[in-house]
Coordinates of C-alpha atoms in Angstrom, one line a residue:
M1 CA -3.3 -19.1 5.2
A2 CA -4.5 -22.1 3.2
W3 CA -3.1 -22.8 -0.2
E4 CA -5.5 -21.8 -2.9
P5 CA -5.6 -21.5 -6.7
L6 CA -4.3 -18.2 -8.0
I7 CA -6.6 -15.6 -9.5
G8 CA -5.6 -13.4 -12.4
R9 CA -2.3 -15.2 -13.1
E10 CA -3.3 -17.3 -16.0
K11 CA -1.3 -15.4 -18.6
A12 CA 1.8 -15.3 -16.3
L13 CA 1.6 -19.1 -15.8
L14 CA 1.2 -19.6 -19.5
E15 CA 4.3 -17.4 -20.2
L16 CA 6.3 -19.4 -17.7
Q17 CA 5.3 -22.6 -19.5
E18 CA 6.3 -21.2 -22.9
I19 CA 9.7 -19.9 -21.7
L20 CA 10.7 -22.7 -19.3
L21 CA 9.2 -25.8 -20.8
E22 CA 8.4 -25.1 -24.5
R23 CA 11.2 -22.6 -25.0
T24 CA 9.2 -20.8 -27.6
K25 CA 10.1 -17.2 -26.5
G26 CA 13.7 -17.0 -27.7
R27 CA 15.0 -17.2 -24.1
R28 CA 14.8 -20.1 -21.8
H29 CA 15.3 -18.4 -18.4
V30 CA 12.9 -15.9 -16.7
F31 CA 13.2 -13.2 -14.1
V32 CA 9.9 -12.8 -12.3
D33 CA 9.7 -9.2 -11.1
G34 CA 7.2 -7.4 -9.0
R35 CA 6.5 -5.5 -5.8
R36 CA 6.5 -7.2 -2.4
K37 CA 3.6 -9.6 -1.6
V38 CA 2.3 -9.4 -5.2
G39 CA 2.5 -13.2 -5.4
K40 CA 5.8 -14.0 -7.1
T41 CA 6.5 -17.0 -4.7
A42 CA 2.9 -18.2 -5.1
L43 CA 3.3 -18.0 -8.9
L44 CA 6.4 -20.2 -8.8
R45 CA 4.8 -22.7 -6.5
Q46 CA 1.7 -22.9 -8.6
F47 CA 3.8 -23.5 -11.7
K48 CA 5.5 -26.4 -9.9
A49 CA 2.2 -27.8 -8.8
E50 CA 0.8 -27.7 -12.3
H51 CA 3.7 -29.5 -13.9
K52 CA 4.3 -32.5 -11.8
E53 CA 5.0 -34.6 -14.9
N54 CA 8.1 -32.5 -15.4
T55 CA 11.2 -32.3 -13.2
V56 CA 10.6 -28.8 -11.6
L57 CA 12.6 -28.0 -8.5
F58 CA 11.7 -25.1 -6.2
V59 CA 14.7 -23.8 -4.1
N60 CA 14.1 -21.0 -1.6
F61 CA 17.1 -18.9 -0.7
E62 CA 15.3 -17.3 2.2
H63 CA 17.3 -19.4 4.8
I64 CA 20.7 -18.6 3.3
V65 CA 23.3 -17.8 6.0
S66 CA 26.6 -16.1 5.4
S67 CA 28.5 -19.4 5.2
P68 CA 29.0 -20.9 1.6
R69 CA 29.2 -24.4 3.2
L70 CA 25.8 -24.0 4.9
F71 CA 24.3 -22.5 1.8
A72 CA 25.5 -25.5 -0.3
R73 CA 24.1 -28.0 2.3
N74 CA 20.8 -26.1 2.4
F75 CA 20.6 -26.1 -1.4
L76 CA 21.3 -29.8 -1.5
C77 CA 18.8 -30.6 1.2
Q78 CA 16.0 -28.9 -0.8
V79 CA 17.0 -30.6 -4.1
V80 CA 17.4 -34.1 -2.6
G81 CA 14.0 -33.9 -0.8
Q82 CA 12.2 -33.0 -4.1
V83 CA 14.1 -35.5 -6.3
Q84 CA 13.6 -38.3 -3.8
G85 CA 10.1 -37.3 -2.9
V86 CA 10.6 -37.1 0.8
E87 CA 10.4 -34.4 3.5
V88 CA 13.8 -33.1 4.3
P89 CA 14.4 -30.2 6.7
Y90 CA 16.4 -27.2 5.5
F91 CA 19.4 -28.3 7.4
V92 CA 20.3 -31.9 8.3
G93 CA 23.6 -33.5 9.4
M94 CA 26.1 -34.8 6.9
D95 CA 25.4 -38.4 8.0
E96 CA 21.7 -38.1 7.4
L97 CA 22.2 -36.3 4.1
K98 CA 24.6 -39.1 2.9
S99 CA 22.1 -41.7 3.9
L100 CA 19.4 -39.9 1.7
T101 CA 21.7 -39.5 -1.3
D102 CA 22.8 -43.1 -1.1
K103 CA 19.2 -44.3 -1.6
A104 CA 19.0 -42.6 -5.0
E105 CA 19.5 -44.4 -8.3
Q106 CA 23.1 -44.8 -9.5
A107 CA 23.0 -41.9 -12.0
I108 CA 21.5 -39.6 -9.5
R109 CA 24.0 -40.6 -6.8
E110 CA 26.8 -39.7 -9.3
A111 CA 25.2 -36.2 -9.7
Y112 CA 25.3 -35.7 -6.0
H113 CA 28.8 -37.0 -5.5
P114 CA 31.0 -34.0 -6.4
L115 CA 29.1 -31.7 -4.0
M116 CA 28.9 -34.3 -1.3
T117 CA 32.7 -34.8 -1.5
L118 CA 33.4 -31.1 -1.2
L119 CA 31.0 -30.8 1.8
A120 CA 32.8 -33.6 3.5
T121 CA 36.2 -31.8 3.5
S122 CA 37.2 -29.6 6.4
R123 CA 37.9 -26.4 4.4
P124 CA 36.5 -26.7 0.9
N125 CA 37.4 -24.1 -1.8
Q126 CA 34.6 -21.5 -1.7
V127 CA 34.6 -21.0 -5.5
S128 CA 34.6 -24.8 -6.2
L129 CA 31.7 -25.2 -3.7
L130 CA 29.5 -22.6 -5.3
T131 CA 30.3 -23.9 -8.8
E132 CA 29.3 -27.4 -7.9
V133 CA 26.1 -26.1 -6.3
F134 CA 25.0 -24.6 -9.6
R135 CA 26.3 -27.5 -11.7
L136 CA 24.0 -29.9 -9.7
P137 CA 20.8 -29.2 -11.8
A138 CA 22.6 -29.9 -15.1
K139 CA 24.1 -33.1 -13.7
L140 CA 20.7 -34.2 -12.4
A141 CA 19.2 -33.5 -15.9
E142 CA 21.9 -35.7 -17.4
G143 CA 21.4 -38.5 -14.9
M144 CA 17.6 -38.4 -15.4
G145 CA 17.8 -38.1 -19.2
Q146 CA 15.4 -35.1 -19.3
K147 CA 15.4 -31.3 -19.0
V148 CA 15.1 -29.8 -15.5
V149 CA 13.4 -26.5 -14.5
V150 CA 14.8 -24.8 -11.4
L151 CA 12.8 -22.1 -9.6
L152 CA 15.0 -19.9 -7.4
D153 CA 13.2 -17.7 -4.9
N154 CA 14.6 -14.9 -2.7
F155 CA 17.6 -14.9 -5.1
E156 CA 19.0 -11.7 -3.8
N157 CA 20.1 -13.5 -0.6
L158 CA 22.8 -15.1 -2.7
F159 CA 24.6 -11.7 -2.5
N160 CA 25.1 -12.3 1.2
L161 CA 28.0 -14.5 0.2
K162 CA 29.9 -11.5 -1.1
S163 CA 31.4 -11.1 2.4
Y164 CA 33.8 -13.8 1.4
P165 CA 36.7 -12.3 -0.7
E166 CA 36.7 -15.3 -3.1
L167 CA 33.0 -14.6 -3.8
K168 CA 33.0 -10.9 -4.3
K169 CA 31.7 -11.5 -7.9
V170 CA 29.3 -14.3 -7.0
E171 CA 26.8 -13.3 -9.6
K172 CA 29.5 -13.6 -12.3
L173 CA 30.5 -17.1 -11.1
V174 CA 26.8 -18.3 -11.0
G175 CA 26.0 -16.8 -14.4
E176 CA 29.0 -18.4 -16.1
T177 CA 28.0 -21.8 -14.6
M178 CA 24.4 -21.5 -15.7
A179 CA 25.4 -20.3 -19.2
L180 CA 26.9 -23.8 -19.9
Q181 CA 23.7 -25.7 -19.1
D182 CA 21.6 -26.4 -22.2
N183 CA 19.4 -28.9 -20.3
V184 CA 18.3 -26.6 -17.5
S185 CA 15.9 -23.6 -17.4
Y186 CA 15.9 -21.2 -14.5
A187 CA 13.2 -18.9 -13.1
I188 CA 14.4 -16.4 -10.5
S189 CA 12.5 -14.1 -8.2
G190 CA 13.1 -12.2 -5.0
T191 CA 11.9 -9.5 -2.6
K192 CA 14.3 -6.7 -3.5
S193 CA 13.2 -6.3 -7.1
V194 CA 15.2 -3.1 -7.6
R195 CA 18.5 -4.8 -6.7
L196 CA 17.6 -7.9 -8.8
G197 CA 16.5 -5.6 -11.7
A198 CA 19.9 -4.0 -11.7
L199 CA 21.5 -7.4 -12.1
F200 CA 19.3 -8.3 -15.1
R201 CA 19.9 -5.0 -16.8
K202 CA 23.6 -5.5 -16.9
S203 CA 25.2 -6.6 -20.1
G204 CA 26.2 -10.2 -20.3
F205 CA 24.5 -13.5 -19.5
W206 CA 21.8 -12.2 -17.2
S207 CA 20.4 -9.6 -19.6
R208 CA 20.9 -11.8 -22.8
K209 CA 19.4 -15.1 -21.5
F210 CA 16.7 -14.0 -19.1
K211 CA 13.3 -12.6 -20.1
R212 CA 11.7 -10.3 -17.5
L213 CA 8.1 -11.2 -16.5
L214 CA 6.5 -8.3 -14.5
L215 CA 3.8 -9.5 -12.1
E216 CA 1.4 -6.6 -11.6
P217 CA -1.1 -6.3 -8.7
L218 CA -4.6 -7.7 -9.4
S219 CA -6.8 -5.5 -11.5
R220 CA -9.9 -4.0 -9.9
E221 CA -12.1 -6.7 -11.5
E222 CA -9.7 -9.5 -10.3
T223 CA -9.6 -8.0 -6.8
F224 CA -13.4 -7.9 -6.7
F225 CA -13.6 -11.5 -7.9
F226 CA -11.0 -12.7 -5.4
A227 CA -12.7 -11.0 -2.5
S228 CA -16.1 -12.2 -3.5
S229 CA -14.8 -15.8 -3.7
I230 CA -13.3 -15.5 -0.2
F231 CA -16.6 -14.4 1.2
G232 CA -18.5 -16.9 -0.9
A233 CA -16.5 -19.8 0.4
E234 CA -17.7 -18.9 3.9
K235 CA -21.3 -18.5 2.7
R236 CA -21.2 -14.8 3.7
P237 CA -22.8 -12.5 1.1
V238 CA -20.8 -9.3 0.6
P239 CA -22.4 -6.0 -0.3
R240 CA -20.9 -5.0 -3.7
E241 CA -20.4 -1.4 -2.5
V242 CA -17.6 -2.6 -0.1
L243 CA -15.5 -4.2 -2.9
P244 CA -14.1 -0.9 -4.2
T245 CA -13.0 -0.2 -0.6
I246 CA -11.1 -3.4 -0.4
H247 CA -9.4 -2.5 -3.6
Y248 CA -8.5 0.9 -2.3
Y249 CA -6.9 -0.5 0.8
T250 CA -5.0 -3.4 -0.9
Q251 CA -4.1 -1.9 -4.3
G252 CA -4.8 -5.4 -5.7
V253 CA -2.0 -7.1 -3.7
P254 CA -3.3 -10.6 -3.2
F255 CA -1.8 -11.1 0.3
Y256 CA -3.4 -7.9 1.5
V257 CA -6.8 -8.9 -0.1
R258 CA -6.8 -12.2 1.7
A259 CA -5.7 -10.7 5.0
I260 CA -8.4 -8.0 5.1
C261 CA -11.1 -10.3 3.9
D262 CA -10.3 -12.9 6.5
R263 CA -10.2 -10.3 9.2
T264 CA -13.5 -8.9 8.0
L265 CA -15.1 -12.4 8.2
T266 CA -13.7 -12.9 11.7
L267 CA -15.2 -9.6 12.9
A268 CA -18.6 -10.2 11.2
K269 CA -18.9 -13.7 12.8
R270 CA -17.9 -12.5 16.2
A271 CA -20.5 -9.7 16.1
E272 CA -23.0 -12.1 14.4
E273 CA -23.7 -9.3 11.9
A274 CA -23.6 -8.9 8.1
V275 CA -20.5 -7.6 6.4
T276 CA -20.7 -3.8 6.1
Q277 CA -18.5 -0.9 5.1
A278 CA -17.7 -0.3 8.8
T279 CA -16.6 -3.9 9.2
V280 CA -14.1 -3.6 6.3
N281 CA -12.8 -0.3 7.6
K282 CA -12.2 -1.9 11.0
A283 CA -10.6 -5.0 9.5
F284 CA -8.1 -2.8 7.5
V285 CA -7.1 -0.7 10.5
L286 CA -6.7 -3.7 12.8
E287 CA -4.7 -5.7 10.2
V288 CA -2.2 -2.8 9.7
L289 CA -1.9 -1.4 13.2
R290 CA -2.5 -4.3 15.6
E291 CA 0.4 -6.7 16.4
D292 CA -1.8 -9.8 15.6
G293 CA -2.3 -8.6 12.0
L294 CA -0.7 -10.4 9.1
I295 CA -0.2 -7.1 7.3
N296 CA 1.3 -5.7 10.5
A297 CA 3.8 -8.5 10.5
V298 CA 4.8 -7.8 6.9
C299 CA 5.2 -4.0 7.6
H300 CA 7.2 -4.8 10.8
S301 CA 9.5 -7.0 8.8
M302 CA 10.0 -4.4 6.1
Y303 CA 10.7 -1.6 8.7
F304 CA 12.9 -3.6 11.0
D305 CA 14.2 -6.8 9.5
S306 CA 15.0 -5.6 6.0
L307 CA 17.2 -2.9 7.3
A308 CA 18.9 -4.9 10.1
S309 CA 22.0 -5.7 8.1
V310 CA 22.3 -2.3 6.4
S311 CA 24.9 0.2 7.5
G312 CA 23.4 3.2 9.3
E313 CA 20.0 1.4 9.8
N314 CA 19.0 4.0 12.5
S315 CA 19.5 6.8 10.0
L316 CA 17.5 5.0 7.4
R317 CA 14.6 4.6 9.8
A318 CA 14.8 8.3 10.6
V319 CA 14.4 9.0 6.9
L320 CA 11.4 6.7 6.7
Q321 CA 9.8 8.4 9.7
V322 CA 10.3 11.8 8.1
L323 CA 8.7 10.6 4.8
A324 CA 5.9 8.8 6.8
A325 CA 4.9 12.2 8.2
Q326 CA 5.1 13.9 4.8
E327 CA 5.7 12.2 1.4
G328 CA 7.0 13.8 -1.7
L329 CA 10.0 15.5 -0.1
N330 CA 13.2 16.1 -2.1
L331 CA 16.7 15.3 -1.0
A332 CA 17.3 18.7 0.6
D333 CA 13.9 18.6 2.4
V334 CA 14.8 15.3 4.0
G335 CA 18.3 16.5 4.9
R336 CA 16.9 19.5 6.7
R337 CA 14.5 17.4 8.7
I338 CA 17.0 14.9 9.9
G339 CA 19.9 17.4 10.3
R340 CA 22.3 15.6 8.0
P341 CA 24.3 16.9 5.0
N342 CA 22.9 16.2 1.5
G343 CA 25.8 13.8 0.7
Q344 CA 24.9 11.5 3.6
V345 CA 21.2 11.8 2.9
H346 CA 21.7 10.8 -0.7
G347 CA 23.4 7.6 0.5
Y348 CA 20.5 6.8 2.8
L349 CA 17.9 7.4 0.1
K350 CA 19.8 5.3 -2.3
A351 CA 19.9 2.4 0.2
L352 CA 16.1 2.7 0.7
L353 CA 15.5 2.8 -3.1
E354 CA 17.6 -0.4 -3.4
A355 CA 15.7 -2.0 -0.6
D356 CA 12.5 -1.3 -2.7
L357 CA 10.9 0.7 0.2
L358 CA 10.8 4.0 -1.7
F359 CA 10.5 5.1 -5.3
L360 CA 11.6 8.4 -6.9
D361 CA 9.2 10.5 -9.0
S362 CA 10.2 14.0 -10.3
K363 CA 13.1 14.1 -7.8
R364 CA 10.7 13.5 -4.9
Y365 CA 10.6 10.4 -2.7
Y366 CA 7.5 8.3 -2.0
Y367 CA 6.8 5.0 -0.2
R368 CA 6.5 2.0 -2.5
D369 CA 3.8 0.7 -0.2
P370 CA 1.3 3.2 1.3
L371 CA 0.4 0.6 4.0
L372 CA 4.0 0.6 5.2
R373 CA 3.9 4.4 5.4
F374 CA 0.6 4.2 7.4
F375 CA 2.1 1.6 9.7
I376 CA 5.2 3.7 10.5
S377 CA 3.3 7.0 10.8
Q378 CA 0.9 5.6 13.3
N379 CA 3.1 3.2 15.3
M380 CA 5.7 5.8 16.3
F381 CA 3.6 7.3 19.1
N382 CA 0.4 5.2 19.5
N383 CA -0.8 2.1 21.2
F384 CA -3.5 0.1 19.4
E385 CA -4.1 -2.9 21.7
N386 CA -7.7 -1.8 22.5
L387 CA -8.5 -0.5 19.1
E388 CA -11.2 -3.0 18.3
N389 CA -13.6 -1.4 20.7
Q390 CA -12.9 2.1 19.6
N391 CA -15.2 2.5 16.6
T392 CA -15.0 6.3 16.3
R393 CA -11.2 6.1 16.3
V394 CA -11.2 3.3 13.8
E395 CA -13.4 5.3 11.3
H396 CA -11.1 8.3 11.8
L397 CA -8.0 6.2 11.0
A398 CA -9.6 4.6 7.9
K399 CA -10.7 8.0 6.6
R400 CA -7.3 9.5 7.2
F401 CA -5.6 6.7 5.3
F402 CA -7.7 7.1 2.3
E403 CA -7.6 10.9 2.2
E404 CA -3.9 11.4 3.1
F405 CA -2.2 8.2 2.0
I406 CA -4.0 7.1 -1.1
I407 CA -5.7 9.9 -3.2
K408 CA -2.6 12.1 -3.1
R409 CA -0.3 9.5 -4.5
P410 CA 1.2 10.1 -7.9
D411 CA 1.4 6.4 -8.8
L412 CA -2.2 5.3 -8.0
G413 CA -5.4 6.1 -9.9
F414 CA -7.5 6.4 -6.8
G415 CA -7.0 10.1 -6.6
L416 CA -8.4 10.6 -10.1
E417 CA -11.3 8.3 -9.3
F418 CA -12.1 10.2 -6.1
R419 CA -11.8 13.6 -8.0
V420 CA -14.3 12.5 -10.6
K421 CA -16.7 11.1 -8.0
V422 CA -16.6 14.4 -6.1
L423 CA -17.1 16.4 -9.3
S424 CA -20.0 14.3 -10.5
S425 CA -21.8 14.6 -7.2
F426 CA -22.3 18.3 -8.1
F427 CA -23.8 17.6 -11.5
D428 CA -27.4 19.0 -11.5
G429 CA -28.8 18.5 -14.9
R430 CA -27.8 21.9 -16.3
R431 CA -26.8 22.5 -19.9
V432 CA -23.1 23.3 -20.2
D433 CA -20.5 23.9 -22.8
G434 CA -19.8 20.6 -24.5
R435 CA -16.2 21.2 -25.6
P436 CA -14.6 19.9 -22.4
F437 CA -16.6 16.7 -23.0
G438 CA -15.4 16.4 -26.6
S439 CA -18.8 17.6 -28.0
S440 CA -19.4 20.4 -30.5
V441 CA -22.8 21.0 -29.0
P442 CA -23.9 21.8 -25.4
V443 CA -24.2 18.8 -23.0
V444 CA -26.9 18.3 -20.4
L445 CA -25.2 17.1 -17.3
A446 CA -26.5 14.1 -15.3
D447 CA -28.0 14.9 -12.0
G448 CA -25.7 13.2 -9.6
H449 CA -28.0 12.4 -6.7
E450 CA -26.1 9.0 -6.4
N451 CA -22.8 7.8 -7.9
T452 CA -21.7 4.3 -7.3
V453 CA -19.5 1.6 -8.9
L454 CA -21.4 -0.9 -11.1
I455 CA -20.4 -4.5 -10.6
D456 CA -22.0 -7.7 -12.1
M457 CA -21.0 -11.2 -13.1
D458 CA -21.0 -12.0 -16.8
Q459 CA -21.4 -15.7 -17.0
A460 CA -21.9 -15.8 -20.8
G461 CA -18.7 -13.8 -21.6
E462 CA -20.7 -11.1 -23.5
V463 CA -18.2 -8.3 -22.6
N464 CA -14.7 -9.8 -22.6
G465 CA -15.3 -13.1 -24.3
E466 CA -15.1 -15.2 -21.1
P467 CA -17.0 -15.4 -17.8
G468 CA -15.9 -12.9 -15.2
L469 CA -16.8 -9.8 -13.2
V470 CA -17.7 -6.6 -15.2
V471 CA -17.0 -3.3 -13.5
S472 CA -17.8 0.3 -14.5
D473 CA -16.0 3.1 -12.6
L474 CA -19.2 5.1 -11.8
C475 CA -22.8 5.1 -12.5
L476 CA -24.5 8.5 -12.1
R477 CA -28.1 7.8 -11.1
G478 CA -30.9 10.3 -11.1
R479 CA -33.3 11.6 -13.7
R480 CA -30.5 11.2 -16.2
R481 CA -28.1 8.2 -16.0
W482 CA -24.5 8.3 -17.1
M483 CA -21.9 5.5 -17.2
V484 CA -18.4 6.7 -16.4
E485 CA -15.2 5.0 -17.5
I486 CA -11.7 6.2 -16.3
F487 CA -8.5 5.2 -18.1
R488 CA -5.4 5.6 -16.0
S489 CA -2.9 3.8 -18.3
E490 CA 0.0 5.5 -20.1
D491 CA -1.4 4.7 -23.5
L492 CA -3.9 6.6 -25.6
V493 CA -7.5 5.3 -25.5
E494 CA -8.1 3.5 -28.8
L495 CA -11.1 2.4 -30.9
A496 CA -11.0 -1.1 -29.4
D497 CA -11.3 0.4 -25.9
L498 CA -14.3 2.3 -27.0
Q499 CA -15.9 -0.8 -28.5
A500 CA -15.4 -2.7 -25.3
I501 CA -17.1 0.2 -23.4
V502 CA -20.1 -0.1 -25.8
R503 CA -20.3 -3.9 -25.0
K504 CA -20.1 -3.1 -21.3
R505 CA -22.9 -0.5 -21.6
K506 CA -25.2 -3.0 -23.4
F507 CA -24.4 -5.6 -20.7
F508 CA -25.3 -3.3 -17.8
E509 CA -28.4 -1.9 -19.6
S510 CA -29.7 -5.5 -20.0
R511 CA -29.0 -6.3 -16.3
T512 CA -30.4 -3.1 -14.8
R513 CA -33.3 -2.9 -17.4
S514 CA -32.6 0.8 -17.9
V515 CA -30.9 2.9 -20.4
F516 CA -27.8 5.2 -20.0
D517 CA -28.4 8.6 -21.4
R518 CA -24.7 9.1 -21.9
V519 CA -21.3 7.4 -21.5
W520 CA -18.4 9.6 -20.3
V521 CA -14.9 8.4 -20.9
I522 CA -12.0 10.1 -19.0
S523 CA -8.3 9.5 -19.9
S524 CA -5.1 10.4 -18.2
I525 CA -3.3 10.6 -21.5
G526 CA -5.7 11.2 -24.4
F527 CA -7.5 9.5 -27.3
T528 CA -6.5 8.5 -30.8
E529 CA -8.1 10.4 -33.7
E530 CA -9.9 7.2 -34.8
C531 CA -11.4 6.9 -31.3
R532 CA -12.5 10.6 -31.3
E533 CA -14.3 10.2 -34.6
A534 CA -16.1 7.0 -33.5
A535 CA -17.1 8.7 -30.2
K536 CA -18.9 11.5 -32.1
E537 CA -20.9 8.9 -34.0
M538 CA -21.7 7.0 -30.8
R539 CA -22.5 10.1 -28.8
I540 CA -19.9 9.2 -26.2
L541 CA -18.3 12.0 -24.2
L542 CA -14.5 12.2 -24.0
S543 CA -12.4 14.3 -21.5
E544 CA -8.7 14.5 -20.9
V545 CA -7.6 14.9 -17.3
D546 CA -5.2 17.8 -17.7
D547 CA -7.0 19.8 -20.3
D548 CA -10.7 19.2 -19.8
L549 CA -11.4 18.3 -16.2
P550 CA -10.2 21.7 -14.8
L551 CA -12.6 23.4 -17.2
I552 CA -15.5 21.2 -16.1
E553 CA -14.6 21.7 -12.4
K554 CA -14.5 25.5 -13.0
V555 CA -18.0 25.5 -14.4
V556 CA -19.6 23.1 -12.0
L557 CA -17.8 23.6 -8.7
Q558 CA -17.2 27.4 -8.8
E559 CA -20.7 28.2 -10.0
K560 CA -22.1 25.9 -7.4
A561 CA -20.1 27.6 -4.7
A562 CA -21.4 31.0 -5.9

């Protein structure tokens, strides 16, 4: 995939700048946390690209092997290449490496010298070798006469060196070395965020000196904007009704958005047709299930490569297969299905949690990534080489993924959105009890002949103060029009949120040249009293998911069935 500017990462880049360069956040090191493929590596690379006037070194631990000597040489190769401004392979011979370091200025050569000396010995002390590796940035900063920023990616691979008895406490050794460096700032990220998170929660250097920066998936608006820009770059208009589907499939993970959009464009060009909902569905299914899919490659790596060095890998895969068939099982359920005692199963599940493949919710286990679950559940028994020409099968797979792998998840808001969409489709303009809508008087329902997501571009920044896509969860169209907003956050909806909805309502009314009869706001958590009072004055309807939606469903769905 081509390198491209990041979307939706402006705040994260600014925070990196404040921590690493300006040092205005109290701590001068940062731990970039987030799920797989959310864009942590891309964020660090973008930061380096935007600060060429500073000495920013990007060192990838992806190619670390179990030997401390090879790790040290790999680290030095990456640093020398960036400092000297030349292309250097991950591994070069000692003669070539010496030739490169000898070309540096005197002060820089002196910084390299202790590590080069150790590498030249036949059996260097492992502790001394690792200490000199992590002293190198400080020595470079001293030789250059300026502060240095070091970005360390795939940091968890450093723990592979624990197989050497002298390096059993490698994180303690590295932390103590970094703690002495006033002229260096570090940013650390990795794939196994659970394992890294445990390191940064420990008392001591890592928790005191590092600030956690959580990189979330793109919001719905950011996903829509990213997808639209990909199609726009190819001069392919994309129907706005397919954008929510792309968000459902990708959950806002940038790598997945790019992969599905690229596959969609390929299919549309090959068929010489416009992009449709069916094209996006097919692109998703092919990307996840066919061996030539980029998402398929990621899922394959997670399922096979990430467990290759873990003890009992076959048992771990058996657990993943059980949970792929049915998520939300507890420890005892898993044990019964694989025929192992609970003590062993607890160890397997713990390893999968640490690998960041599963998460635990109310003592039940779920996949961190629904696409990985879909990949495993389908690839155990099926062949998908000829899938591109099997349209009926593709549509069945896409529908199954959404209904069984997305809307039932406890951690995604898509289930709630789907629930509201189904409910509103039964609205028929009747007058009903207003209390579940936060109203003291009866409410006349919309007549839900059509319910779609509203999307438009706000060039003037009328809604959020700056240009960008504006999205409303649902627009109920018929004789009476409602705008629906769904809040899935863990915070109460506040007055400021309500005011933003009012701005959004005015924006869409001006664009569609029509008026919304009502605005209906639904919250997973609830509303502040100030918000409730303001909603009464504005005639905005408020409903809570647990208390109010069941009452509305009882009135609308049961009476409709009768």
